PQR file with spaces between the fields and no chain letter, atoms N, CA, C, O and H, PARSE charges and radii, in Angstrom:
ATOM       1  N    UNK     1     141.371  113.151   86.216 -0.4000 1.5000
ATOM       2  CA   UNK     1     139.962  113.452   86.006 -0.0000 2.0000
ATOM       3  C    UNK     1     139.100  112.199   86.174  0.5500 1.7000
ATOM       4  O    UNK     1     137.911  112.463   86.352 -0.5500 1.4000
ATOM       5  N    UNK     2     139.359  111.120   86.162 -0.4000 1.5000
ATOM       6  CA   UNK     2     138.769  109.924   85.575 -0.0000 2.0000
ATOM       7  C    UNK     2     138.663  109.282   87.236  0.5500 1.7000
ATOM       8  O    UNK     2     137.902  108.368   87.554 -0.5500 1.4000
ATOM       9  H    UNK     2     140.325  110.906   86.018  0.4000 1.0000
ATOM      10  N    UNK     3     139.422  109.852   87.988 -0.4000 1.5000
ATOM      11  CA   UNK     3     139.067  109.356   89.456 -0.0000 2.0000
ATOM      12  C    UNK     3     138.256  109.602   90.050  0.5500 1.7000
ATOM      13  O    UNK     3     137.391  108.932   90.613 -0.5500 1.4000
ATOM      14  H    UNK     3     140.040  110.594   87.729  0.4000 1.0000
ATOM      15  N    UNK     4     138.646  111.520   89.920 -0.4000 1.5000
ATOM      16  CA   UNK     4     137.455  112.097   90.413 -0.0000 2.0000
ATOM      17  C    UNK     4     135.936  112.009   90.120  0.5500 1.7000
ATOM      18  O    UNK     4     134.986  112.580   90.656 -0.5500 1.4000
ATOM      19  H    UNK     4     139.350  112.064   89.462  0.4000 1.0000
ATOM      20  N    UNK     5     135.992  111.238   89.243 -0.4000 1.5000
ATOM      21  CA   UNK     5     134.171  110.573   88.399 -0.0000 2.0000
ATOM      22  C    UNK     5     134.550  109.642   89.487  0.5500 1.7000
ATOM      23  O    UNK     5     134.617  110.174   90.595 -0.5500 1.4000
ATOM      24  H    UNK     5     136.764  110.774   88.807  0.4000 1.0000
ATOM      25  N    UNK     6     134.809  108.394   89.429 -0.4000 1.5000
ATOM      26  CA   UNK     6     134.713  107.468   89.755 -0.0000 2.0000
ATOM      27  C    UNK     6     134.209  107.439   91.736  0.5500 1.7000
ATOM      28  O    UNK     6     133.345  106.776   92.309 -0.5500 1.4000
ATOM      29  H    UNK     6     134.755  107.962   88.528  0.4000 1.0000
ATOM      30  N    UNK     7     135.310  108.571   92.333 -0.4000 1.5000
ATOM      31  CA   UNK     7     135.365  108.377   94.037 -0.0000 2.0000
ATOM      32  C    UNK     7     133.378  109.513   93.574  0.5500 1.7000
ATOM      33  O    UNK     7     132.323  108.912   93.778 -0.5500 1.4000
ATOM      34  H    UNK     7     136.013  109.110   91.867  0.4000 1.0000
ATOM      35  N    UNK     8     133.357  110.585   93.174 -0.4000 1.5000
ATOM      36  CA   UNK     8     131.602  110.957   92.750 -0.0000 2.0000
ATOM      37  C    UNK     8     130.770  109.906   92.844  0.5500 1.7000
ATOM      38  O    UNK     8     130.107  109.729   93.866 -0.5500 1.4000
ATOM      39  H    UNK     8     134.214  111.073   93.008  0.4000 1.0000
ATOM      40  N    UNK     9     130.697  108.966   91.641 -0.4000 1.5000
ATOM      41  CA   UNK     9     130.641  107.840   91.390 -0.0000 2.0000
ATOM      42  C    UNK     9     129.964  107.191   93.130  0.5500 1.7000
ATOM      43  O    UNK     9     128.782  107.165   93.473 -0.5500 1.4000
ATOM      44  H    UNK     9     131.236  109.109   90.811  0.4000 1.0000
ATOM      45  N    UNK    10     130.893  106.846   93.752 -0.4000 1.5000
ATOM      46  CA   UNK    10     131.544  106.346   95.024 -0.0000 2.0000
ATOM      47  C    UNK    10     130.184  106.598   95.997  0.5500 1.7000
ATOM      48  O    UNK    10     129.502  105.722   96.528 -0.5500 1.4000
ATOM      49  H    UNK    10     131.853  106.867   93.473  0.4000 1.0000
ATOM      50  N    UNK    11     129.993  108.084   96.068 -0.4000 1.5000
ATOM      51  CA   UNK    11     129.172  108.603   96.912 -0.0000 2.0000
ATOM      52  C    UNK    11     128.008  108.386   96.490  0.5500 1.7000
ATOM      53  O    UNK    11     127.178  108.015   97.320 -0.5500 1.4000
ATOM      54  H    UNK    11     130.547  108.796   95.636  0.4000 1.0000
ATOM      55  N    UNK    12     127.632  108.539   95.187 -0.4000 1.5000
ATOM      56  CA   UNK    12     126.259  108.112   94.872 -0.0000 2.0000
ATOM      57  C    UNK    12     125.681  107.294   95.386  0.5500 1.7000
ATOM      58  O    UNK    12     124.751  107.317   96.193 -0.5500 1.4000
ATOM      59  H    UNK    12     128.306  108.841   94.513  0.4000 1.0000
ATOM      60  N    UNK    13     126.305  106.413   94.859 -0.4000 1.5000
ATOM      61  CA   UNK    13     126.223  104.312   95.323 -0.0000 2.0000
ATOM      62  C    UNK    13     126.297  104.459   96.779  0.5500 1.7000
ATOM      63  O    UNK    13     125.448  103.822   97.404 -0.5500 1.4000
ATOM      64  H    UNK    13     127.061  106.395   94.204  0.4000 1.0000
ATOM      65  N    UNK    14     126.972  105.029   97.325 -0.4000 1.5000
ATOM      66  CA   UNK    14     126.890  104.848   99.102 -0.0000 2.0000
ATOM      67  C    UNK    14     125.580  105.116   99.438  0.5500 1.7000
ATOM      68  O    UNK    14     124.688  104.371   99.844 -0.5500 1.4000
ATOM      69  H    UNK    14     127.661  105.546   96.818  0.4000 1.0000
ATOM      70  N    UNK    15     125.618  106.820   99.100 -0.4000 1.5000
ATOM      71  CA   UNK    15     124.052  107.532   99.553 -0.0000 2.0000
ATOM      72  C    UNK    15     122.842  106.742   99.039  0.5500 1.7000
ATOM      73  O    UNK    15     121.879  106.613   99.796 -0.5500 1.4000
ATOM      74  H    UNK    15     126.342  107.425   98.770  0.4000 1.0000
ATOM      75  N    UNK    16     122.814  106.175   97.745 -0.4000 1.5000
ATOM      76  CA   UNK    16     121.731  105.164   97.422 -0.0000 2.0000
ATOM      77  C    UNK    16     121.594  104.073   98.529  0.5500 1.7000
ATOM      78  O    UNK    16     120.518  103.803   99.063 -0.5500 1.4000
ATOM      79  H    UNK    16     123.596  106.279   97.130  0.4000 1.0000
ATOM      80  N    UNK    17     122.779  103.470   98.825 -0.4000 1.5000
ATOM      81  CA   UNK    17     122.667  101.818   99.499 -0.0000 2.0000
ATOM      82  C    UNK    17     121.817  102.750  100.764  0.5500 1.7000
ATOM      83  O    UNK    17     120.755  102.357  101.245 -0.5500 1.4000
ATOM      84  H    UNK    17     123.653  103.689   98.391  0.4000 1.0000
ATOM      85  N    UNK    18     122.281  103.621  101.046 -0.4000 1.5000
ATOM      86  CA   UNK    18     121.830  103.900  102.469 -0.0000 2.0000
ATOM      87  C    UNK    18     120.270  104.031  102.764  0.5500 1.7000
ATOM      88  O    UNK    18     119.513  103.735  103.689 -0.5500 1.4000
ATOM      89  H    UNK    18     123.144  103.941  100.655  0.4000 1.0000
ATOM      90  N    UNK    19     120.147  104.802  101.132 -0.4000 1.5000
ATOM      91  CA   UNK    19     118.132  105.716  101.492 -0.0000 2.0000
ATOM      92  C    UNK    19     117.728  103.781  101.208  0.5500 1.7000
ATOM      93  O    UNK    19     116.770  103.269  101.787 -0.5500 1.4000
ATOM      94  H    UNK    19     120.762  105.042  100.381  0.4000 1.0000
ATOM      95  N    UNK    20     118.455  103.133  100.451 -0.4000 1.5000
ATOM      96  CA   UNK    20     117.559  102.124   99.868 -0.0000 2.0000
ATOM      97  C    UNK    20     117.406  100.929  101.776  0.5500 1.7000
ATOM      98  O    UNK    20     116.536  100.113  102.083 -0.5500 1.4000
ATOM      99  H    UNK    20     119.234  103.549   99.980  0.4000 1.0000
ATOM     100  N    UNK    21     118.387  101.292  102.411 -0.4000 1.5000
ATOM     101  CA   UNK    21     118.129  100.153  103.580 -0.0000 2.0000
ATOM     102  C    UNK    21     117.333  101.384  104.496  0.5500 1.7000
ATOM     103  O    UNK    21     117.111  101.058  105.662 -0.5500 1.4000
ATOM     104  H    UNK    21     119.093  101.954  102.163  0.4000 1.0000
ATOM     105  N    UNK    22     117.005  102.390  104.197 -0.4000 1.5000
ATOM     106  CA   UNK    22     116.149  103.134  104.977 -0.0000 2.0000
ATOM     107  C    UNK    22     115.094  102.753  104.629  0.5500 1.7000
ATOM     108  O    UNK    22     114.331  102.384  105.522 -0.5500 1.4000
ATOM     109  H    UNK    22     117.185  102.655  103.250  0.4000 1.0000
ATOM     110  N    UNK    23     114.729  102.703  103.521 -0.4000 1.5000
ATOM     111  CA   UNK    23     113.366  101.970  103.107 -0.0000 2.0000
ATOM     112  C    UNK    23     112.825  100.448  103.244  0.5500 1.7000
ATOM     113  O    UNK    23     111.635  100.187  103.420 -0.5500 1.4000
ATOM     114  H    UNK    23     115.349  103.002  102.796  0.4000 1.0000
ATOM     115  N    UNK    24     113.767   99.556  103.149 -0.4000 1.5000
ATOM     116  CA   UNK    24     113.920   98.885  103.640 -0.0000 2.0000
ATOM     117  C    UNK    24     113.361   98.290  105.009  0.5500 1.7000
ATOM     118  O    UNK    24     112.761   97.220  105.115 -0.5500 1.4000
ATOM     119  H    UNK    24     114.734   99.768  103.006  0.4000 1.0000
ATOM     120  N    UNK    25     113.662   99.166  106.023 -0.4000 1.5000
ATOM     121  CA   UNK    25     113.437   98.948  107.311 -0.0000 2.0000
ATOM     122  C    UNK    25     111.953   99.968  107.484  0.5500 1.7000
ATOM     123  O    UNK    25     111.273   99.864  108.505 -0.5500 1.4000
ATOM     124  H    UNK    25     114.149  100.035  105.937  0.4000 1.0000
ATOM     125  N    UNK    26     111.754  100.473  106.902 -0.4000 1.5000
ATOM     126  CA   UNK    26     110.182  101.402  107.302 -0.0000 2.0000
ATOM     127  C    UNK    26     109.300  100.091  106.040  0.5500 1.7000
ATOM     128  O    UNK    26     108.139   99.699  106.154 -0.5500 1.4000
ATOM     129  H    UNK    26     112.307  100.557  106.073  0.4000 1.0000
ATOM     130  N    UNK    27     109.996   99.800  105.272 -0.4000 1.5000
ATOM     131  CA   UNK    27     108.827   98.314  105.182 -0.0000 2.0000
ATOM     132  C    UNK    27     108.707   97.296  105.516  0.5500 1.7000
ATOM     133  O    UNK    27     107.908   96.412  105.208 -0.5500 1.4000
ATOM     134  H    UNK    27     110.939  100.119  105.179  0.4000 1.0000
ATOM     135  N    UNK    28     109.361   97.337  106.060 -0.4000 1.5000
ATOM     136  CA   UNK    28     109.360   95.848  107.165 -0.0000 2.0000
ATOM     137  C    UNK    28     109.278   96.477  108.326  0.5500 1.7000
ATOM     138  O    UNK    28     110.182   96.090  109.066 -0.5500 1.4000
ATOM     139  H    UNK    28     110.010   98.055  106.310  0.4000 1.0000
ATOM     140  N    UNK    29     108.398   97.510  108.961 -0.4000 1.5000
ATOM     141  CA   UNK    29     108.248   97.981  110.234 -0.0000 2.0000
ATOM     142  C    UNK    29     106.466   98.351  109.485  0.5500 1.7000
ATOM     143  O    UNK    29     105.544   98.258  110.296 -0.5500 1.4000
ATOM     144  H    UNK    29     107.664   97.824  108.360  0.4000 1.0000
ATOM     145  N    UNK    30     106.163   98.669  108.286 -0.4000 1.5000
ATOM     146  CA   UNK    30     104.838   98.364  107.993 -0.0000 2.0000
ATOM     147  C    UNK    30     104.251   97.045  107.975  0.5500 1.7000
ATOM     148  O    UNK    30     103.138   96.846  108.460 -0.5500 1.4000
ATOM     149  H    UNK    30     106.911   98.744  107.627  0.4000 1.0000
ATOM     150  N    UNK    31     105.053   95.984  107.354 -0.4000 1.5000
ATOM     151  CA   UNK    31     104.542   94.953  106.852 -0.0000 2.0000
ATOM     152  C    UNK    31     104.075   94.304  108.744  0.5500 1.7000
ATOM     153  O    UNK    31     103.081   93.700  109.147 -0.5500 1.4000
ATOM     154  H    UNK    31     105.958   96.146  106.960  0.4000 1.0000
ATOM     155  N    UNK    32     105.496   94.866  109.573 -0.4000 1.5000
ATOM     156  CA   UNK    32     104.970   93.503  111.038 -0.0000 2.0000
ATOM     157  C    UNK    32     103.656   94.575  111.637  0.5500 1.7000
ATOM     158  O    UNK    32     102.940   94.126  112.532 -0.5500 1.4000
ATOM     159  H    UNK    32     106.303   95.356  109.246  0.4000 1.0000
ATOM     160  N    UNK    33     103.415   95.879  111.139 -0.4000 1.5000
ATOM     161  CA   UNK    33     102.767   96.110  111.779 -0.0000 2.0000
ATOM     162  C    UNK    33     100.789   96.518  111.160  0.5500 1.7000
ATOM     163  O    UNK    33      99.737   96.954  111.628 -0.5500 1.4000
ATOM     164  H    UNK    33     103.997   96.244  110.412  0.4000 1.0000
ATOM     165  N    UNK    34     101.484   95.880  109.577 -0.4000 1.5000
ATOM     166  CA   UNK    34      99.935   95.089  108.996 -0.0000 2.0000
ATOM     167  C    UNK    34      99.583   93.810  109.930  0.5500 1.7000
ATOM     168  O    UNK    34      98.563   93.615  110.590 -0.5500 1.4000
ATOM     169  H    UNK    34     102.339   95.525  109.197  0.4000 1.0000
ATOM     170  N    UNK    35     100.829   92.931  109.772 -0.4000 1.5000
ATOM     171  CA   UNK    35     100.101   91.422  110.686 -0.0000 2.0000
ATOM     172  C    UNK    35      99.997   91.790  111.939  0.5500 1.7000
ATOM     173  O    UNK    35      99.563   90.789  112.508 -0.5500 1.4000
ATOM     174  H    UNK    35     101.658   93.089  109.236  0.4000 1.0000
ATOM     175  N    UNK    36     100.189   92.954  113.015 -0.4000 1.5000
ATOM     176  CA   UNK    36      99.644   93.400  113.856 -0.0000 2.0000
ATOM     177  C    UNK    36      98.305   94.166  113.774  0.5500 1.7000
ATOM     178  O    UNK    36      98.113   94.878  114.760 -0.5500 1.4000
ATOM     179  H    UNK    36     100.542   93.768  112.552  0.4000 1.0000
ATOM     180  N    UNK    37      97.408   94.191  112.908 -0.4000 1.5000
ATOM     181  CA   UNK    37      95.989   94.826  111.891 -0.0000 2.0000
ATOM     182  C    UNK    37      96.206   96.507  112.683  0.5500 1.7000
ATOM     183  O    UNK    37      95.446   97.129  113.426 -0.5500 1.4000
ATOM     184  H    UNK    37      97.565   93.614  112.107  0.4000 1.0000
ATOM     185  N    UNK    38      97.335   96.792  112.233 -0.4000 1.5000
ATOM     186  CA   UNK    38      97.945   98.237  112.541 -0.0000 2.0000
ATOM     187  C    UNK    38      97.482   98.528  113.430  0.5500 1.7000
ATOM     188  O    UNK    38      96.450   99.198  113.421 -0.5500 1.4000
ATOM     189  H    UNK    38      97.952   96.286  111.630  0.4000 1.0000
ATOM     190  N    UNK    39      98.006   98.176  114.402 -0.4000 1.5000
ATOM     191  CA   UNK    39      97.807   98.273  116.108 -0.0000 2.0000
ATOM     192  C    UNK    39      95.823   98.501  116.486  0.5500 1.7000
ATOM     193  O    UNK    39      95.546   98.987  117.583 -0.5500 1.4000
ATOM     194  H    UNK    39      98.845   97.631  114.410  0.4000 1.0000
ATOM     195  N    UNK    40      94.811   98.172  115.658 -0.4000 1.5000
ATOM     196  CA   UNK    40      93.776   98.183  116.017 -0.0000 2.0000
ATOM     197  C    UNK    40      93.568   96.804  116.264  0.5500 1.7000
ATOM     198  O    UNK    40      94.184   95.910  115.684 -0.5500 1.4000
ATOM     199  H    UNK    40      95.036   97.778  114.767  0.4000 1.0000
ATOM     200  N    UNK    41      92.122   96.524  117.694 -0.4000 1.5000
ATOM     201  CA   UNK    41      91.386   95.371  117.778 -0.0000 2.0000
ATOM     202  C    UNK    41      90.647   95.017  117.044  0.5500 1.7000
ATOM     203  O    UNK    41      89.580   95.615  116.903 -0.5500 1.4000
ATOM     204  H    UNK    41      91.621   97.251  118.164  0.4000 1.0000
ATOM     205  N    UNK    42      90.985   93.851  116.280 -0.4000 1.5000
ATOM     206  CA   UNK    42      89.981   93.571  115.037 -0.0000 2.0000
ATOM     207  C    UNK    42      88.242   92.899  115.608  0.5500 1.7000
ATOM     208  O    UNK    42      87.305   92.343  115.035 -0.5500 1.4000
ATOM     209  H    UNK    42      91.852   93.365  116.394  0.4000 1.0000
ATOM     210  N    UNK    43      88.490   93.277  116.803 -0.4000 1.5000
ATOM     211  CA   UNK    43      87.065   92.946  117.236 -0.0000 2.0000
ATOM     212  C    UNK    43      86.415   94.520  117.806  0.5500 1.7000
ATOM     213  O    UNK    43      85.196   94.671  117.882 -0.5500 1.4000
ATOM     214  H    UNK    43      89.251   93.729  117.269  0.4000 1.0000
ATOM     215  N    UNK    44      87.267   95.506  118.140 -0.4000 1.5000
ATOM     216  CA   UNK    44      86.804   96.996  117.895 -0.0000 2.0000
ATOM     217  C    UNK    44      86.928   97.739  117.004  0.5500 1.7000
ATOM     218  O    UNK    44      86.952   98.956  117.189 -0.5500 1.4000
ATOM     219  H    UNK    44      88.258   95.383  118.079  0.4000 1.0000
ATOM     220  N    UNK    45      87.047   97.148  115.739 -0.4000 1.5000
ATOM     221  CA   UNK    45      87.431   98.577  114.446 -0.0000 2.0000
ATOM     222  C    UNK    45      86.471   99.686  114.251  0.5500 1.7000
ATOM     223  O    UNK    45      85.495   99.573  113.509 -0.5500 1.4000
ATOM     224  H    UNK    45      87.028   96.159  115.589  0.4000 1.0000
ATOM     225  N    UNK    46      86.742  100.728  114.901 -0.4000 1.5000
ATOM     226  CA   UNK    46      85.679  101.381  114.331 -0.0000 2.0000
ATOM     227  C    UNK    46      86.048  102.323  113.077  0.5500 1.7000
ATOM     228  O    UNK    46      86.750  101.836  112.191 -0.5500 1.4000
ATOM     229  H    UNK    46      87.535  100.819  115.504  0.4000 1.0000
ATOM     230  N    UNK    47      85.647  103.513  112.982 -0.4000 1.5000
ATOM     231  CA   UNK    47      85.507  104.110  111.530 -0.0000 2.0000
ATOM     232  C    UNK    47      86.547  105.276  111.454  0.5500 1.7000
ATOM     233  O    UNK    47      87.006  105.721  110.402 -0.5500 1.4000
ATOM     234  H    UNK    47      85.076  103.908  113.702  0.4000 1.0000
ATOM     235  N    UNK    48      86.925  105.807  112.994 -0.4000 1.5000
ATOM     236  CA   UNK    48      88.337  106.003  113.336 -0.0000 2.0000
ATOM     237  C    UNK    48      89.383  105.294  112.362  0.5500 1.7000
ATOM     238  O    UNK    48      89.904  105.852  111.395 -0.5500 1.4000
ATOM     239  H    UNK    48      86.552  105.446  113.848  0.4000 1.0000
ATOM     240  N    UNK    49      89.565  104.242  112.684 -0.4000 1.5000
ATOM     241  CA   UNK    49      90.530  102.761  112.575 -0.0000 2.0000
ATOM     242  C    UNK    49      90.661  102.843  110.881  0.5500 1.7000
ATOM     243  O    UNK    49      91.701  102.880  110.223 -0.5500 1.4000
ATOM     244  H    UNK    49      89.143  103.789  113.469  0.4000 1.0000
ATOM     245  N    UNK    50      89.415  102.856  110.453 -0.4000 1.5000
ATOM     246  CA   UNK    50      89.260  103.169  109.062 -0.0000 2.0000
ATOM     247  C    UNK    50      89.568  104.256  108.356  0.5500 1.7000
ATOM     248  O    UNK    50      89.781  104.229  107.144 -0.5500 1.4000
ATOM     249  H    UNK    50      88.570  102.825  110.988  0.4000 1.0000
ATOM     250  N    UNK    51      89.613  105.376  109.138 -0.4000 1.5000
ATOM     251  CA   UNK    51      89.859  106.472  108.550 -0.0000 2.0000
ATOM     252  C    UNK    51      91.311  106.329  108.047  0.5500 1.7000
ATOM     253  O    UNK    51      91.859  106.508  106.960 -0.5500 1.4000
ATOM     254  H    UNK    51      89.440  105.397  110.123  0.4000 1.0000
ATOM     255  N    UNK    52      91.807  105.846  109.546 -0.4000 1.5000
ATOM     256  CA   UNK    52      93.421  105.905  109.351 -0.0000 2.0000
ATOM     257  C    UNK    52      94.100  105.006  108.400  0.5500 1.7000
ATOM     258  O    UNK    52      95.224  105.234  107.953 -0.5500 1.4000
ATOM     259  H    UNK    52      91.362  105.700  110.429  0.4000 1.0000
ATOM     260  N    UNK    53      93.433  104.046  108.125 -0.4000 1.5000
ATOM     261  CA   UNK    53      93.989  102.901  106.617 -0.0000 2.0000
ATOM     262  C    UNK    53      93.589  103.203  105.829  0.5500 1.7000
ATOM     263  O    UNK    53      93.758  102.326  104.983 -0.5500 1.4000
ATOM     264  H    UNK    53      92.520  103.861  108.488  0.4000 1.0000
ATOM     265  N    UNK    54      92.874  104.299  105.291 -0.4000 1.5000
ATOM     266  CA   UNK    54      92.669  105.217  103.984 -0.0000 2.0000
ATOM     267  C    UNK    54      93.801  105.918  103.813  0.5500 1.7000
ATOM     268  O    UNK    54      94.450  105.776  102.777 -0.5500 1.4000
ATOM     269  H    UNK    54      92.736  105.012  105.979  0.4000 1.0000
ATOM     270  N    UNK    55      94.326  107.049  105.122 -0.4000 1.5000
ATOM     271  CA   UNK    55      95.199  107.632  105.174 -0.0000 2.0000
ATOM     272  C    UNK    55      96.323  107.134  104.380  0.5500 1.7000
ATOM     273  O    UNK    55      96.648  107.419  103.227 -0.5500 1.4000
ATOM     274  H    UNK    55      93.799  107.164  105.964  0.4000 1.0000
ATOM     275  N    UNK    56      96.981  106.135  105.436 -0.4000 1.5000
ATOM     276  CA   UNK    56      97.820  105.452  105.329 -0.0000 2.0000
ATOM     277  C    UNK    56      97.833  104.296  103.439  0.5500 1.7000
ATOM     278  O    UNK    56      98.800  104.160  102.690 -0.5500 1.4000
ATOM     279  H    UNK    56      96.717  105.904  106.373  0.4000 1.0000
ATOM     280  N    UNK    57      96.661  103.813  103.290 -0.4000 1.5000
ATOM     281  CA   UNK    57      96.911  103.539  101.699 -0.0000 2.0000
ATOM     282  C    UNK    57      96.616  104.816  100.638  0.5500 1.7000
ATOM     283  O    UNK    57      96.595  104.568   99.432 -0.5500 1.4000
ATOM     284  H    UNK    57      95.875  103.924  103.898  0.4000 1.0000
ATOM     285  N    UNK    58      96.436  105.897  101.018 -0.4000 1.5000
ATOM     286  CA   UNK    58      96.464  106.586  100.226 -0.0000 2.0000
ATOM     287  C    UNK    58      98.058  107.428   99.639  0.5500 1.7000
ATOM     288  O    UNK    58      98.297  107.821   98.497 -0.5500 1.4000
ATOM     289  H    UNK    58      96.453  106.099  101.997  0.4000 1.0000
ATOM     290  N    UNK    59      98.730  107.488  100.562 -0.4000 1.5000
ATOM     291  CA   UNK    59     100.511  107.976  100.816 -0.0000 2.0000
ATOM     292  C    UNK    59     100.785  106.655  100.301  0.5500 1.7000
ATOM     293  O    UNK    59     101.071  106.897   99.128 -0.5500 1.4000
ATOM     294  H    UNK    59      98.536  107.170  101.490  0.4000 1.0000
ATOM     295  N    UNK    60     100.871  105.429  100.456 -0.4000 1.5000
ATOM     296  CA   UNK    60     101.389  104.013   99.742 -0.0000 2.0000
ATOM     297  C    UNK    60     100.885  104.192   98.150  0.5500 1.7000
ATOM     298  O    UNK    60     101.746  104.099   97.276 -0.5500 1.4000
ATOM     299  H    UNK    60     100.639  105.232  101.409  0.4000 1.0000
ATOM     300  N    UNK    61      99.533  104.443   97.784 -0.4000 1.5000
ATOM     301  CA   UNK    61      99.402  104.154   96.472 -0.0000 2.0000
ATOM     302  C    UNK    61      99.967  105.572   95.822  0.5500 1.7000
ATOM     303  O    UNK    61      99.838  105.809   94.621 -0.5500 1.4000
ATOM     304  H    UNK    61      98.833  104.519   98.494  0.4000 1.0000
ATOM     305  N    UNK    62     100.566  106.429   96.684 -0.4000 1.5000
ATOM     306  CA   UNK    62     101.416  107.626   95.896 -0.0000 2.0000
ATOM     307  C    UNK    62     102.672  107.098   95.082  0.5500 1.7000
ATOM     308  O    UNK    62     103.231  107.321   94.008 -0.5500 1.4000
ATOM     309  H    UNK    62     100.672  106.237   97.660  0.4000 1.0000
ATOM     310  N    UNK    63     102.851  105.997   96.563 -0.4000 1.5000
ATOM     311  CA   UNK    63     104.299  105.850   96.387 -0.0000 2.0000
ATOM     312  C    UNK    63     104.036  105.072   95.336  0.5500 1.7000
ATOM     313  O    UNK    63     104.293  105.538   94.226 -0.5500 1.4000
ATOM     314  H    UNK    63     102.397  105.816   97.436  0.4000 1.0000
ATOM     315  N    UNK    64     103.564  103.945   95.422 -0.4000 1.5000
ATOM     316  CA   UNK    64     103.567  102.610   94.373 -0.0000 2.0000
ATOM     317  C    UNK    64     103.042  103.534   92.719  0.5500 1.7000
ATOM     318  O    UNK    64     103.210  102.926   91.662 -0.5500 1.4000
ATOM     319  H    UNK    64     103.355  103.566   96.324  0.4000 1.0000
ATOM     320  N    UNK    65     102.503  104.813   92.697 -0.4000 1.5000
ATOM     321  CA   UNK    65     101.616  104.901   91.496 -0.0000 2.0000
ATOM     322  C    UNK    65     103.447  105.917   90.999  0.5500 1.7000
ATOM     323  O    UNK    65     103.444  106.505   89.918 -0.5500 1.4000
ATOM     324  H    UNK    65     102.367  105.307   93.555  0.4000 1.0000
ATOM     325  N    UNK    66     104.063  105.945   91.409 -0.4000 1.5000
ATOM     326  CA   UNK    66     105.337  106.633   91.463 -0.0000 2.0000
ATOM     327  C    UNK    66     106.502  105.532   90.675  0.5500 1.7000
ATOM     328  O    UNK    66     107.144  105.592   89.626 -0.5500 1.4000
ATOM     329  H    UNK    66     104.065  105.467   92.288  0.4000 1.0000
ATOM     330  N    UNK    67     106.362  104.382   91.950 -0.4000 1.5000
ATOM     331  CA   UNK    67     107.501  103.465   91.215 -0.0000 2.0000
ATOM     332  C    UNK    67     107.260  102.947   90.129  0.5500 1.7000
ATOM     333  O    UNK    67     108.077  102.559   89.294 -0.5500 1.4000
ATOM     334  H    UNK    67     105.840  104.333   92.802  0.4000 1.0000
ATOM     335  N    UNK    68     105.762  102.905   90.071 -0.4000 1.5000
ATOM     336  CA   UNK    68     105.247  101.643   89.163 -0.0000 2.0000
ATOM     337  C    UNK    68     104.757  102.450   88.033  0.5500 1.7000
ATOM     338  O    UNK    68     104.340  101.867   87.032 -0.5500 1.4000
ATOM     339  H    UNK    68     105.099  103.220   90.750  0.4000 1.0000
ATOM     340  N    UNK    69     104.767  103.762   88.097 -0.4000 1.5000
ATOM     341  CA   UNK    69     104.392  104.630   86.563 -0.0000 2.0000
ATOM     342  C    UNK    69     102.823  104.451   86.505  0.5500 1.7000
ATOM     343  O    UNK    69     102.274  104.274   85.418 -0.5500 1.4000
ATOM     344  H    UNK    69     105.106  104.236   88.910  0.4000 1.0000
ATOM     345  N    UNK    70     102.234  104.490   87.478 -0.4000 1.5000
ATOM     346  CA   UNK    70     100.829  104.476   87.330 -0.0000 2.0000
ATOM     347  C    UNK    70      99.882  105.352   87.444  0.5500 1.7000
ATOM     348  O    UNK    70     100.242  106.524   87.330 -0.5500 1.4000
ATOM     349  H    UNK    70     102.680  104.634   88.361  0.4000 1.0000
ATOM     350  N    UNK    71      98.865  105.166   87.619 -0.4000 1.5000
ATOM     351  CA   UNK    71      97.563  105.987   88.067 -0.0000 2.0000
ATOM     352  C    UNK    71      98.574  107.691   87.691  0.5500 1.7000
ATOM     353  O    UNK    71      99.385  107.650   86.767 -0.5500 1.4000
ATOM     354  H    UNK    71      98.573  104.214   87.712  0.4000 1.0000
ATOM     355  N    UNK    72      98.412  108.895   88.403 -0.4000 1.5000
ATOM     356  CA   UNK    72      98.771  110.114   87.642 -0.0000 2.0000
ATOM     357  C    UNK    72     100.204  110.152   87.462  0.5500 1.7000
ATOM     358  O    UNK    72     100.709  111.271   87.553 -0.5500 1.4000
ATOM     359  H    UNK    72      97.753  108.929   89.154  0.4000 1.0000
ATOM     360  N    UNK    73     101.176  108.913   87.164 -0.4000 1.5000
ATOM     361  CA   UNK    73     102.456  108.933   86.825 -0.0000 2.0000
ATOM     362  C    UNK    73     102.139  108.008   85.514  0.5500 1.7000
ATOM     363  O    UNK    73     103.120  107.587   84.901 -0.5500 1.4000
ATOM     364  H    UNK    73     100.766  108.004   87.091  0.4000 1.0000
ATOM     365  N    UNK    74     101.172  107.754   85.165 -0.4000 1.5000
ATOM     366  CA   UNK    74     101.096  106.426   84.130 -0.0000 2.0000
ATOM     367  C    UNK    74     101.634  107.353   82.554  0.5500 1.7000
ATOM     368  O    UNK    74     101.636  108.563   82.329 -0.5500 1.4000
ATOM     369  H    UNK    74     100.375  108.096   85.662  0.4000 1.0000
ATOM     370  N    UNK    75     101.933  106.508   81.925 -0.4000 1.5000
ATOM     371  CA   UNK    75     102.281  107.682   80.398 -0.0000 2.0000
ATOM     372  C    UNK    75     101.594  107.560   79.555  0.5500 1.7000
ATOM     373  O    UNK    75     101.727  108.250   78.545 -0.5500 1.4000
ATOM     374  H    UNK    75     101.931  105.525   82.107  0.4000 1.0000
């Protein structure tokens, strides 16, 4: 009995390492593509450009208000 926890066990920790280097790599495919000013010309931004970095920090501060127990996760 005490194995079968353990190889369970086993899979957890795998399936974790895995979602965790999935995430991993979609933030560091945001972060190069902040210092790219998310593929807009910072000498054409228009309100387009803006719309879409609302978008886009609005799904981030889900996530962060999630990890971090905040804003409508706060207790």
């Amino acid at each position: 009995m005490m194995r079968r926890r353990a190889w369970d066990n086993r899979k957890a920790i795998d399936a974790f390492i895995a979602k965790k280097a999935e995430i991993d790599t979609m933030l560091t495919r945001i972060a190069k593509l902040s210092e790219d000013h998310f593929g807009a010309d910072p000498d054409k931004v228009n309100w387009g450009d803006v719309g879409t970095l609302e978008d886009h920090a609005r799904n981030l501060r889900r996530i962060t208000d999630a990890a971090f127990k905040e804003g409508e996760h706060a207790e």
